Amino acid sequence: MYPVILALDARIQSNETPELVTLGPRVKPEDDKKNMTNPVLVDVIRGTTVESLHRGAACVVDRNGKLIAAWGDAEAAICPRSSLKPLQALALIDSGAAAAFTCTSEEIALACASHGGEPIHVDRVAAWLKRVGLSHKELECGAHLPGTESAARALLRGDEKATAIHNNCSGKHTGFLCCALHIGAATKGYIAPDHPVQRRVLGAIGALCECATTNVVIDGCSAPNLFMPLRALALGWARLPDGLTKPMKAHPELVAGTGRPDVELVKAMADGGVAKAGAEGVFAAGLPDQGLGFAVKIDDGAGRAALVALAAILRKHGGFRRDTDVAALLRPAVTNWRGTRTGELRAAGPLTTV
Amino acid sequence: MYPVILALDARIQSNETPELVTLGPRVKPEDDKKNMTNPVLVDVIRGTTVESLHRGAACVVDRNGKLIAAWGDAEAAICPRSSLKPLQALALIDSGAAAAFTCTSEEIALACASHGGEPIHVDRVAAWLKRVGLSHKELECGAHLPGTESAARALLRGDEKATAIHNNCSGKHTGFLCCALHIGAATKGYIAPDHPVQRRVLGAIGALCECATTNVVIDGCSAPNLFMPLRALALGWARLPDGLTKPMKAHPELVAGTGRPDVELVKAMADGGVAKAGAEGVFAAGLPDQGLGFAVKIDDGAGRAALVALAAILRKHGGFRRDTDVAALLRPAVTNWRGTRTGELRAAGPLTTV
């Protein structure tokens, strides 16, 4: 059903005996998940004592679906939230919409973004919408203040109102709209799970990640998201086509925002390596050259821990450039309102790096 | 050493055979805490599936130190953060400073507050500082934007700079300053752990909570805080004198901020009942009429879960007024940027309420 997606990545076909693992419909019922005890992956230290701790699951998968490493329950169903965005953008490319609308590398990066609502993001999304004959009024993601504080302050100082274009997901939604226009579907209501665009998006994800796409939920931006095994998310990231990873690698500041550690992470990653955070403690990454995908889900939803856990795993698997100091990603400081260092986050248990 | 504190609360003395439990120096080493597995207390649901979950410990203690109920490890050392504020304010009363400076009920409430930096807070702290001959320049808590969004927006619109008076801890620090003035200590450097004010504060806490005060750490506002057993925190709250609980009960909006669920919680609590959140997933409460203290620490530091867990425990122990609907505290909705309900938080495991 989505041959173009797989054809985009010749590396999958190059393996003559693909050891494809069918992850199938493994959405676990609530009670199973409650009884699962994942290991502590990250400690939060104040002074010299553990103040808080974060349990979670993580895994590394190759593009044939082979599980290279796992910590905790990698089969449990998790909701990838915004770490799904590059997979949601598959349909933009696969449908031919990106080519038909001559989408730039920057626009593809924005389609995969949880951006900070800064002028570099908002201006590009506005120009993209205008080029295809639309405006922010067609975006159905809801409005919120820019995530980057300086951009939020500037908006408030100018007494300007935040619109849907400032929503961190406005690039993804513009991608959905392009897809709708290209396949001749209605633009209004493009976020409904049964809209042709979303059916195509979920179909592409199911095909690439080899998982059921039946447990569909509503995301913070009102678009559909889903529960899928953590391992399936890593598999999708192992298989992301160059058409998506190259723009994300070229424009990390468009995928996130000024000063965000996500940007530093992607810049520090080995050739071609990309990563994307999701709400509720999810972080996924891909190393196209090694053909590896990574996924982390912190049980309690803490993004601060997902970043540290992913950084520790990437370090174990050669995910960083050799000339890069990643200490600030592995052991970020906790500081207080006066800037005093009061503690730090630190990979723990099976991910201990020190 | 701190007879005044105990004398303030005649109810402790009224028990002729006090069954005082010496909690002693039980600050656990890091490794013990890492190996502890507390139960899941709160689930975060998206659609119909558990998206995230929060483990933690909680306990109920009477004012004689008897453990009435416990979930998870109530002996583990935790850092109470801002739930310590009413205990830090003991010294303000005990030293005689509050009486000497004719502190109002509102000012005592502000000394116990993590306020939203709104005019109702800032104006009162400013007036209090002025009355004792000081200004925000003497506050050593650092500056941050008001926690209440409307107050932050107003400040930004007016292009005004946040000062230490907008810091959520400015009332507590003003209390420290009053204490310093009254005991004839230097106001400068009042946040140093060995400053006479902080020695007095820690001494009062150790006496009331019957715990060691040796593992001192630096809080977000630069003042000392400490690691203490969760049970000792609950004991302190069970023993809070009327001189502190009555102002907190009378002015919940001064202790927190407009629209905060903490305010709704305290308003819904039974006669005299008060509560206070702390950073990193701590929540403590006291029911003076029943002589009970409550403390919750969510392992991962999530405040959203601490509130739900405390509400569930208070409901089990008659902590709410009978005529009050606490559904929004027990099962708060998760909504997205368009206001769509996408899920909810729900007390889980041993705290399940439905």
Short mmCIF file of C-alpha atoms in Angstrom, two decimals, chain A residues 27-28 30 33-38 40 43-55 77-81 139-145 149 152-153 156-157 159 167-168 191 215-223 225 227 279-281 297-302 304 335-338 340-342 346 348-349 352, chain B residues 27-28 30 33-38 40 43-55 77-81 139-145 149 152-153 156-157 159 167-168 191 215-223 227 279-282 297-302 304 335-338 340-342 346 348-349 352:
data_model
loop_
_atom_site.label_atom_id
_atom_site.label_comp_id
_atom_site.label_asym_id
_atom_site.label_seq_id
_atom_site.Cartn_x
_atom_site.Cartn_y
_atom_site.Cartn_z
CA VAL A 27 -1.12 -2.65 22.79
CA LYS A 28 -1.06 -3.77 26.38
CA GLU A 30 -3.66 -0.96 31.54
CA LYS A 33 1.56 -1.75 32.24
CA LYS A 34 0.91 -0.93 35.88
CA ASN A 35 2.58 -4.14 37.01
CA MET A 36 5.66 -3.59 34.88
CA THR A 37 8.65 -2.24 36.79
CA ASN A 38 11.14 -0.62 34.49
CA VAL A 40 15.75 3.53 37.10
CA ASP A 43 18.69 10.15 38.95
CA VAL A 44 18.08 13.76 39.93
CA ILE A 45 20.65 14.80 42.53
CA ARG A 46 20.37 17.70 45.00
CA GLY A 47 23.53 18.27 46.95
CA THR A 48 24.83 14.69 47.10
CA THR A 49 21.51 12.90 47.54
CA VAL A 50 19.03 11.45 45.04
CA GLU A 51 16.02 13.79 45.21
CA SER A 52 13.98 12.21 42.41
CA LEU A 53 14.43 9.30 40.04
CA HIS A 54 13.06 8.32 36.68
CA ARG A 55 12.22 4.79 35.57
CA ALA A 77 2.67 0.17 24.13
CA ILE A 78 3.67 3.81 24.43
CA CYS A 79 2.39 6.99 22.81
CA PRO A 80 5.28 8.59 20.86
CA ARG A 81 3.65 12.05 20.82
CA LEU A 139 -4.51 25.28 10.83
CA GLU A 140 -6.52 23.19 13.31
CA CYS A 141 -3.78 22.83 15.97
CA GLY A 142 -5.00 25.52 18.38
CA ALA A 143 -2.96 28.52 19.51
CA HIS A 144 -0.35 28.80 22.25
CA LEU A 145 2.41 31.22 23.14
CA GLU A 149 10.80 32.48 26.00
CA ALA A 152 6.89 34.72 23.83
CA ARG A 153 8.16 37.90 25.51
CA LEU A 156 3.53 39.93 24.73
CA ARG A 157 5.50 43.17 24.56
CA ASP A 159 0.53 43.04 22.71
CA ASN A 167 1.83 26.43 17.92
CA ASN A 168 4.92 24.21 17.97
CA ILE A 191 -7.23 16.28 11.78
CA ASN A 215 -5.23 2.48 19.39
CA VAL A 216 -5.56 6.04 18.09
CA VAL A 217 -5.63 8.94 20.56
CA ILE A 218 -5.77 12.73 20.27
CA ASP A 219 -2.51 14.63 20.67
CA GLY A 220 -1.90 18.04 22.26
CA CYS A 221 -2.24 19.64 18.81
CA SER A 222 -5.56 17.83 18.16
CA ALA A 223 -4.04 15.60 15.46
CA ASN A 225 -1.45 9.98 17.56
CA PHE A 227 -0.11 3.79 21.09
CA ALA A 279 5.78 14.98 25.21
CA GLU A 280 5.44 12.71 28.25
CA GLY A 281 9.08 11.61 28.32
CA LYS A 297 9.99 6.30 27.15
CA ILE A 298 10.27 7.57 30.71
CA ASP A 299 7.43 5.96 32.69
CA ASP A 300 6.42 9.17 34.40
CA GLY A 301 6.57 11.42 31.34
CA ALA A 302 9.61 13.54 32.28
CA ARG A 304 14.37 16.03 31.33
CA THR A 335 20.52 25.48 38.98
CA ASN A 336 18.35 27.79 41.04
CA TRP A 337 16.96 31.30 40.48
CA ARG A 338 20.28 32.90 41.35
CA THR A 340 23.69 28.55 41.79
CA ARG A 341 24.34 24.91 40.89
CA THR A 342 22.24 22.90 43.35
CA ARG A 346 22.72 11.73 35.89
CA ALA A 348 21.65 5.72 36.48
CA GLY A 349 21.29 1.98 36.86
CA THR A 352 25.35 4.70 34.37
CA VAL B 27 18.88 9.87 55.86
CA LYS B 28 19.35 6.95 53.54
CA GLU B 30 21.70 6.95 47.54
CA LYS B 33 16.77 4.81 47.56
CA LYS B 34 17.53 3.59 44.06
CA ASN B 35 16.61 0.02 44.96
CA MET B 36 13.34 1.00 46.58
CA THR B 37 10.28 0.36 44.44
CA ASN B 38 7.34 2.43 45.58
CA VAL B 40 2.18 3.35 41.38
CA ASP B 43 -1.93 7.02 36.29
CA VAL B 44 -2.00 9.49 33.42
CA ILE B 45 -4.55 8.33 30.85
CA ARG B 46 -4.70 9.33 27.17
CA GLY B 47 -7.80 8.04 25.44
CA THR B 48 -8.34 4.83 27.39
CA THR B 49 -4.69 3.81 27.85
CA VAL B 50 -2.13 4.56 30.56
CA GLU B 51 0.35 6.96 28.91
CA SER B 52 2.48 7.68 31.99
CA LEU B 53 2.48 6.58 35.60
CA HIS B 54 3.81 7.96 38.86
CA ARG B 55 5.26 5.92 41.71
CA ALA B 77 14.80 10.61 53.14
CA ILE B 78 13.11 13.14 50.88
CA CYS B 79 13.63 16.85 50.35
CA PRO B 80 10.37 18.65 51.25
CA ARG B 81 11.24 21.76 49.21
CA LEU B 139 15.96 39.64 49.48
CA GLU B 140 18.48 36.96 48.50
CA CYS B 141 16.07 34.62 46.69
CA GLY B 142 16.85 35.65 43.11
CA ALA B 143 14.34 37.02 40.60
CA HIS B 144 11.93 35.17 38.36
CA LEU B 145 8.79 36.05 36.41
CA GLU B 149 0.54 33.76 33.88
CA ALA B 152 3.77 37.56 34.15
CA ARG B 153 2.01 38.91 31.05
CA LEU B 156 6.07 41.90 30.28
CA ARG B 157 3.50 44.21 28.69
CA ASP B 159 8.25 46.14 29.99
CA ASN B 167 9.98 35.27 43.40
CA ASN B 168 7.41 32.84 44.79
CA ILE B 191 20.48 32.43 53.60
CA ASN B 215 21.77 16.69 55.23
CA VAL B 216 21.29 20.34 54.29
CA VAL B 217 20.94 21.29 50.61
CA ILE B 218 20.30 24.50 48.70
CA ASP B 219 16.76 25.15 47.50
CA GLY B 220 15.58 26.88 44.31
CA CYS B 221 15.37 30.16 46.22
CA SER B 222 18.94 29.74 47.58
CA ALA B 223 17.73 29.17 51.16
CA PHE B 227 16.60 15.75 53.41
CA ALA B 279 8.87 21.21 44.07
CA GLU B 280 9.84 17.75 42.83
CA GLY B 281 6.51 16.12 43.62
CA VAL B 282 6.07 16.81 47.33
CA LYS B 297 6.61 12.34 47.64
CA ILE B 298 6.30 11.28 44.02
CA ASP B 299 9.53 9.45 43.11
CA ASP B 300 9.97 11.26 39.82
CA GLY B 301 9.20 14.76 41.09
CA ALA B 302 5.86 15.31 39.31
CA ARG B 304 0.64 16.89 39.00
CA THR B 335 -6.80 18.92 27.73
CA ASN B 336 -5.02 20.08 24.59
CA TRP B 337 -4.38 23.47 22.98
CA ARG B 338 -7.92 23.60 21.58
CA THR B 340 -10.35 19.15 23.89
CA ARG B 341 -10.28 16.63 26.73
CA THR B 342 -7.68 14.04 25.71
CA ARG B 346 -6.38 9.20 38.19
CA ALA B 348 -4.08 4.28 41.02
CA GLY B 349 -2.97 1.12 42.80
CA THR B 352 -7.63 3.90 43.56
#
